[in-house]
mmCIF file of C-alpha atoms in Angstrom:
data_model
loop_
_atom_site.group_PDB
_atom_site.id
_atom_site.type_symbol
_atom_site.label_atom_id
_atom_site.label_comp_id
_atom_site.label_asym_id
_atom_site.label_seq_id
_atom_site.Cartn_x
_atom_site.Cartn_y
_atom_site.Cartn_z
ATOM 1 C CA LYS A 1 94.942 127.446 107.661
ATOM 2 C CA ASN A 2 92.562 125.879 105.147
ATOM 3 C CA MET A 3 90.818 122.992 106.918
ATOM 4 C CA THR A 4 88.944 121.571 103.919
ATOM 5 C CA PRO A 5 90.168 118.018 103.376
ATOM 6 C CA PRO A 6 92.075 117.486 100.122
ATOM 7 C CA LYS A 7 90.350 115.829 97.178
ATOM 8 C CA ILE A 8 93.045 113.152 96.922
ATOM 9 C CA SER A 9 95.461 111.497 99.339
ATOM 10 C CA ILE A 10 98.566 110.025 97.726
ATOM 11 C CA ILE A 11 99.973 107.192 99.817
ATOM 12 C CA ILE A 12 103.709 106.574 99.493
ATOM 13 C CA ASN A 13 105.077 103.544 101.305
ATOM 14 C CA CYS A 14 108.824 103.602 101.559
ATOM 15 C CA LYS A 15 111.595 101.338 102.778
ATOM 16 C CA ASN A 16 115.039 102.308 101.526
ATOM 17 C CA GLY A 17 113.592 103.889 98.401
ATOM 18 C CA GLY A 18 116.533 106.261 97.987
ATOM 19 C CA PRO A 19 117.647 105.379 94.446
ATOM 20 C CA PHE A 20 114.314 106.250 92.771
ATOM 21 C CA LEU A 21 112.515 108.461 95.299
ATOM 22 C CA GLU A 22 113.609 111.770 93.760
ATOM 23 C CA ASP A 23 111.886 110.812 90.494
ATOM 24 C CA THR A 24 108.711 109.999 92.438
ATOM 25 C CA PHE A 25 108.645 113.413 94.163
ATOM 26 C CA LYS A 26 109.661 115.405 91.072
ATOM 27 C CA ALA A 27 106.670 113.881 89.282
ATOM 28 C CA LEU A 28 104.337 115.010 92.082
ATOM 29 C CA ASP A 29 105.653 118.578 91.735
ATOM 30 C CA LYS A 30 104.511 118.497 88.092
ATOM 31 C CA GLN A 31 100.903 117.341 88.668
ATOM 32 C CA ASP A 32 98.355 119.524 86.868
ATOM 33 C CA PHE A 33 95.772 118.704 89.563
ATOM 34 C CA THR A 34 97.020 120.126 92.850
ATOM 35 C CA ASP A 35 94.291 119.507 95.440
ATOM 36 C CA PHE A 36 96.107 116.588 97.061
ATOM 37 C CA GLU A 37 98.094 115.633 100.129
ATOM 38 C CA VAL A 38 100.956 113.168 100.422
ATOM 39 C CA ILE A 39 101.203 110.643 103.240
ATOM 40 C CA PHE A 40 104.788 109.411 103.308
ATOM 41 C CA TYR A 41 104.978 106.257 105.403
ATOM 42 C CA ASP A 42 108.600 105.307 106.010
ATOM 43 C CA SER A 43 109.335 101.824 107.383
ATOM 44 C CA GLU A 44 112.608 102.571 109.191
ATOM 45 C CA SER A 45 114.693 103.247 106.084
ATOM 46 C CA SER A 46 118.442 103.073 106.668
ATOM 47 C CA ASP A 47 119.326 104.995 103.500
ATOM 48 C CA ASN A 48 118.707 108.635 102.555
ATOM 49 C CA SER A 49 114.931 108.246 101.956
ATOM 50 C CA VAL A 50 113.919 110.543 104.832
ATOM 51 C CA GLU A 51 116.380 113.241 103.680
ATOM 52 C CA ILE A 52 114.878 113.091 100.197
ATOM 53 C CA PHE A 53 111.387 113.461 101.678
ATOM 54 C CA LYS A 54 112.512 116.539 103.662
ATOM 55 C CA LYS A 55 114.072 118.046 100.551
ATOM 56 C CA PHE A 56 110.786 117.832 98.612
ATOM 57 C CA LYS A 57 108.399 118.391 101.532
ATOM 58 C CA ARG A 58 105.449 120.802 101.067
ATOM 59 C CA ASP A 59 102.801 121.927 103.547
ATOM 60 C CA ASN A 60 100.482 119.178 102.332
ATOM 61 C CA TYR A 61 103.118 116.427 102.763
ATOM 62 C CA HIS A 62 102.892 114.405 105.983
ATOM 63 C CA PHE A 63 105.572 112.115 107.376
ATOM 64 C CA ILE A 64 104.794 108.911 109.277
ATOM 65 C CA ASP A 65 107.527 107.078 111.132
ATOM 66 C CA GLY A 66 106.498 103.498 110.371
ATOM 67 C CA ASP A 67 107.372 100.123 111.803
ATOM 68 C CA SER A 68 109.583 97.921 109.634
ATOM 69 C CA LYS A 69 107.952 94.800 111.099
ATOM 70 C CA ASP A 70 104.632 95.680 109.469
ATOM 71 C CA SER A 71 103.725 93.998 106.206
ATOM 72 C CA LEU A 72 103.145 96.203 103.182
ATOM 73 C CA ALA A 73 99.388 95.676 103.574
ATOM 74 C CA ALA A 74 99.490 96.822 107.218
ATOM 75 C CA SER A 75 101.712 99.804 106.365
ATOM 76 C CA ARG A 76 99.360 100.877 103.588
ATOM 77 C CA ASN A 77 96.349 100.660 105.916
ATOM 78 C CA LYS A 78 98.099 102.745 108.581
ATOM 79 C CA ALA A 79 99.034 105.364 105.999
ATOM 80 C CA VAL A 80 95.427 105.505 104.746
ATOM 81 C CA LYS A 81 94.157 105.952 108.327
ATOM 82 C CA ALA A 82 96.352 109.034 108.654
ATOM 83 C CA SER A 83 95.034 110.533 105.409
ATOM 84 C CA LYS A 84 92.002 112.772 104.848
ATOM 85 C CA GLY A 85 91.312 112.796 101.104
ATOM 86 C CA GLU A 86 88.025 111.851 99.496
ATOM 87 C CA TRP A 87 89.954 109.676 97.033
ATOM 88 C CA LEU A 88 93.055 107.513 97.536
ATOM 89 C CA CYS A 89 96.026 106.839 95.246
ATOM 90 C CA PHE A 90 99.048 104.641 95.867
ATOM 91 C CA ASN A 91 102.439 105.755 94.623
ATOM 92 C CA ASP A 92 105.112 103.268 95.659
ATOM 93 C CA GLN A 93 108.652 104.469 96.236
ATOM 94 C CA ASP A 94 109.925 103.462 92.787
ATOM 95 C CA ASP A 95 106.909 104.398 90.643
ATOM 96 C CA VAL A 96 106.346 107.625 88.739
ATOM 97 C CA PHE A 97 103.091 109.486 88.108
ATOM 98 C CA LEU A 98 102.640 111.309 84.790
ATOM 99 C CA THR A 99 101.468 114.946 84.885
ATOM 100 C CA ASN A 100 97.801 114.031 84.319
ATOM 101 C CA ARG A 101 97.775 111.071 86.731
ATOM 102 C CA LEU A 102 95.341 112.855 89.088
ATOM 103 C CA SER A 103 93.479 115.184 86.714
ATOM 104 C CA GLU A 104 92.249 112.427 84.367
ATOM 105 C CA PRO A 105 90.493 110.352 87.080
ATOM 106 C CA MET A 106 89.041 113.518 88.631
ATOM 107 C CA LYS A 107 87.538 114.485 85.263
ATOM 108 C CA ARG A 108 85.773 111.102 85.195
ATOM 109 C CA ALA A 109 84.708 111.374 88.841
ATOM 110 C CA ASN A 110 83.101 114.759 88.188
ATOM 111 C CA GLN A 111 81.191 113.376 85.197
ATOM 112 C CA ASP A 112 79.806 110.451 87.199
ATOM 113 C CA GLN A 113 79.273 110.829 90.946
ATOM 114 C CA SER A 114 78.503 107.119 91.398
ATOM 115 C CA LEU A 115 82.015 105.981 90.381
ATOM 116 C CA LYS A 116 83.997 104.379 93.180
ATOM 117 C CA PHE A 117 87.075 103.087 91.396
ATOM 118 C CA ILE A 118 89.066 104.427 88.455
ATOM 119 C CA TYR A 119 92.197 102.901 86.952
ATOM 120 C CA SER A 120 94.298 103.300 83.823
ATOM 121 C CA ASP A 121 97.025 101.820 81.685
ATOM 122 C CA PHE A 122 100.647 102.154 82.770
ATOM 123 C CA GLU A 123 104.106 101.757 81.316
ATOM 124 C CA LYS A 124 106.801 99.469 82.662
ATOM 125 C CA ILE A 125 110.284 100.979 83.009
ATOM 126 C CA ASP A 126 113.681 99.686 84.113
ATOM 127 C CA GLN A 127 116.260 101.192 86.460
ATOM 128 C CA GLN A 128 117.458 103.550 83.717
ATOM 129 C CA ASN A 129 113.905 104.764 82.958
ATOM 130 C CA LYS A 130 113.926 102.836 79.690
ATOM 131 C CA SER A 131 110.472 101.705 78.584
ATOM 132 C CA LEU A 132 109.667 97.999 78.816
ATOM 133 C CA GLY A 133 106.268 98.381 77.157
ATOM 134 C CA LYS A 134 102.717 98.738 78.375
ATOM 135 C CA GLY A 135 101.732 97.153 81.642
ATOM 136 C CA SER A 136 97.993 96.782 81.335
ATOM 137 C CA PHE A 137 96.342 93.847 79.544
ATOM 138 C CA GLY A 138 92.876 92.368 79.113
ATOM 139 C CA LYS A 139 89.445 93.855 79.672
ATOM 140 C CA GLY A 140 88.881 94.676 83.316
ATOM 141 C CA SER A 141 86.056 92.616 84.783
ATOM 142 C CA PHE A 142 85.628 90.519 87.898
ATOM 143 C CA SER A 143 86.026 87.198 86.071
ATOM 144 C CA ASN A 144 88.973 88.352 83.938
ATOM 145 C CA ILE A 145 90.832 89.620 87.002
ATOM 146 C CA LEU A 146 90.016 86.431 88.910
ATOM 147 C CA LEU A 147 91.419 84.320 86.053
ATOM 148 C CA GLY A 148 94.464 86.537 85.565
ATOM 149 C CA ARG A 149 93.311 87.440 82.050
ATOM 150 C CA ALA A 150 93.397 91.134 82.897
ATOM 151 C CA ASN A 151 95.329 93.167 85.417
ATOM 152 C CA VAL A 152 95.057 96.409 87.335
ATOM 153 C CA GLY A 153 98.224 98.278 88.320
ATOM 154 C CA LEU A 154 97.981 99.523 91.912
ATOM 155 C CA LEU A 155 99.862 102.663 90.874
ATOM 156 C CA THR A 156 96.967 103.573 88.532
ATOM 157 C CA ILE A 157 94.152 103.066 91.061
ATOM 158 C CA THR A 158 92.081 106.002 92.294
ATOM 159 C CA ILE A 159 89.569 104.654 94.809
ATOM 160 C CA ARG A 160 86.938 106.517 96.788
ATOM 161 C CA ARG A 161 87.706 106.413 100.494
ATOM 162 C CA ASP A 162 84.168 105.346 101.474
ATOM 163 C CA CYS A 163 84.524 102.328 99.178
ATOM 164 C CA PHE A 164 87.998 101.464 100.518
ATOM 165 C CA ASP A 165 86.700 101.685 104.102
ATOM 166 C CA ALA A 166 83.539 99.694 103.357
ATOM 167 C CA LEU A 167 85.744 96.859 102.059
ATOM 168 C CA GLY A 168 87.880 96.993 105.205
ATOM 169 C CA GLY A 169 90.952 98.379 103.452
ATOM 170 C CA PHE A 170 93.738 96.031 102.402
ATOM 171 C CA ASP A 171 93.368 92.522 103.792
ATOM 172 C CA GLU A 172 96.443 92.001 105.958
ATOM 173 C CA ARG A 173 96.252 88.220 105.539
ATOM 174 C CA TYR A 174 97.739 88.836 102.080
ATOM 175 C CA PRO A 175 101.038 90.683 102.623
ATOM 176 C CA ASN A 176 101.981 90.348 98.923
ATOM 177 C CA SER A 177 98.697 90.285 97.021
ATOM 178 C CA GLN A 178 96.497 92.701 98.926
ATOM 179 C CA ASP A 179 95.937 94.824 95.818
ATOM 180 C CA TYR A 180 94.690 91.810 93.788
ATOM 181 C CA ASP A 181 92.272 91.017 96.619
ATOM 182 C CA LEU A 182 91.024 94.618 96.808
ATOM 183 C CA VAL A 183 90.489 94.916 93.043
ATOM 184 C CA LEU A 184 88.395 91.720 92.993
ATOM 185 C CA LYS A 185 86.205 92.970 95.848
ATOM 186 C CA VAL A 186 85.680 96.312 94.123
ATOM 187 C CA MET A 187 84.870 94.857 90.713
ATOM 188 C CA LYS A 188 82.403 92.404 92.211
ATOM 189 C CA ASP A 189 80.234 95.072 93.872
ATOM 190 C CA TYR A 190 81.116 98.625 92.823
ATOM 191 C CA LYS A 191 81.061 100.858 89.788
ATOM 192 C CA PHE A 192 84.443 101.275 88.111
ATOM 193 C CA ILE A 193 85.926 102.675 84.923
ATOM 194 C CA PHE A 194 89.124 102.124 82.937
ATOM 195 C CA ILE A 195 90.969 105.058 81.361
ATOM 196 C CA ASP A 196 92.740 103.838 78.249
ATOM 197 C CA LYS A 197 95.793 106.066 78.712
ATOM 198 C CA VAL A 198 99.194 105.566 80.298
ATOM 199 C CA LEU A 199 99.081 107.679 83.486
ATOM 200 C CA ALA A 200 101.981 106.195 85.448
ATOM 201 C CA LYS A 201 105.259 104.317 85.171
ATOM 202 C CA TYR A 202 105.922 101.091 87.050
ATOM 203 C CA ARG A 203 109.570 100.380 87.739
ATOM 204 C CA ILE A 204 110.910 96.845 87.480
ATOM 205 C CA HIS A 205 114.208 96.106 89.214
ATOM 206 C CA GLU A 206 115.968 93.373 91.208
ATOM 207 C CA ASP A 207 115.292 94.859 94.643
ATOM 208 C CA SER A 208 111.621 95.537 94.075
ATOM 209 C CA MET A 209 109.250 93.726 96.385
ATOM 210 C CA SER A 210 107.476 92.046 93.468
ATOM 211 C CA SER A 211 110.755 90.487 92.250
ATOM 212 C CA ASN A 212 111.366 88.946 95.675
ATOM 213 C CA MET A 213 107.827 87.604 96.064
ATOM 214 C CA ILE A 214 107.929 85.754 92.766
ATOM 215 C CA ASN A 215 111.299 84.233 93.602
ATOM 216 C CA ASP A 216 110.080 82.346 96.659
ATOM 217 C CA GLY A 217 106.658 81.519 95.228
ATOM 218 C CA THR A 218 104.590 82.914 98.121
ATOM 219 C CA ILE A 219 102.679 85.201 95.777
ATOM 220 C CA TYR A 220 101.229 82.143 94.000
ATOM 221 C CA LEU A 221 99.921 80.634 97.229
ATOM 222 C CA GLU A 222 98.367 83.936 98.241
ATOM 223 C CA THR A 223 96.694 84.340 94.871
ATOM 224 C CA ALA A 224 95.294 80.812 95.188
ATOM 225 C CA ASN A 225 93.968 81.653 98.657
ATOM 226 C CA ILE A 226 92.249 84.783 97.384
ATOM 227 C CA ALA A 227 90.717 82.897 94.453
ATOM 228 C CA ALA A 228 89.461 80.257 96.908
ATOM 229 C CA THR A 229 87.232 82.839 98.607
ATOM 230 C CA TYR A 230 85.153 82.884 95.394
ATOM 231 C CA LEU A 231 84.595 79.116 95.187
ATOM 232 C CA PRO A 232 82.584 77.276 93.907
ATOM 233 C CA ARG A 233 82.906 79.511 90.820
ATOM 234 C CA PHE A 234 84.628 77.601 88.053
ATOM 235 C CA GLY A 235 87.011 80.524 87.512
ATOM 236 C CA SER A 236 88.260 80.127 91.092
ATOM 237 C CA LEU A 237 89.098 76.501 90.481
ATOM 238 C CA VAL A 238 90.995 77.277 87.293
ATOM 239 C CA ARG A 239 92.995 80.007 89.010
ATOM 240 C CA ILE A 240 93.795 77.887 92.075
ATOM 241 C CA SER A 241 95.102 74.994 89.924
ATOM 242 C CA GLU A 242 97.239 77.346 87.883
ATOM 243 C CA MET A 243 98.718 79.067 90.962
ATOM 244 C CA LEU A 244 99.473 75.815 92.795
ATOM 245 C CA THR A 245 101.218 74.480 89.686
ATOM 246 C CA LYS A 246 103.361 77.639 89.508
ATOM 247 C CA PHE A 247 104.081 77.451 93.226
ATOM 248 C CA CYS A 248 105.264 73.814 92.996
ATOM 249 C CA TYR A 249 107.365 74.600 89.938
ATOM 250 C CA ARG A 250 109.014 77.535 91.698
ATOM 251 C CA ARG A 251 109.718 75.470 94.850
ATOM 252 C CA ILE A 252 111.196 72.592 92.849
ATOM 253 C CA MET A 253 113.420 74.995 90.928
ATOM 254 C CA ASN A 254 114.596 76.558 94.199
ATOM 255 C CA LEU A 255 115.120 73.163 95.813
ATOM 256 C CA PHE A 256 117.412 72.039 93.000
ATOM 257 C CA ARG A 257 118.797 75.557 92.568
ATOM 258 C CA VAL A 258 117.925 75.654 88.896
#
């Protein structure tokens, strides 16, 4: 058996991902860059997620029986620990990689050995795979990300393992915003590049974790907390005020059931 570690580890975190999981795996079968492994971390799904994994399983696909009590940040860290790739990608249960999702970043990585972080544009889609437009906005920089004037889709990130490890992985104090926290840390200290192409599709639907987080407002508090770690920068202050305002608004609306 070939013992060379794969170039890329694709981390899939799943909890009852049944409805969209087939699309996720079919897309991986079509990748034009094939030196990758899949770490499928299942958090005690009660639907047919595990059956779908078995149906698509290849030699380089590894199953982890996860704990449903773990936060998404903790689950992602555990999945990464079980992986061996030089680079890491995150493909959530409802997102879809385009054919060149892995080959494009690897082209850039080969051109510049000092790159630690590569990301791209993405497309938003609904439950029926209908396009909801482009997902990426703003010019990626530490201050733009801090202020929310630019964004980075986790599904488009390709990060070097040594960089991910040096930053301590995902910060488990932020169960909902660990990717925002990670991107800020990377952009502050490491070399990164943006690929101006759509390389993945981000699905928006009622049951998605992001929908639930916005509904109860916790994501705003977390974002404010992350921004606070960069005080006394003026940008931190601006972001904190904005997030606390949104949080209060959301709580008031929920309180009066508006």
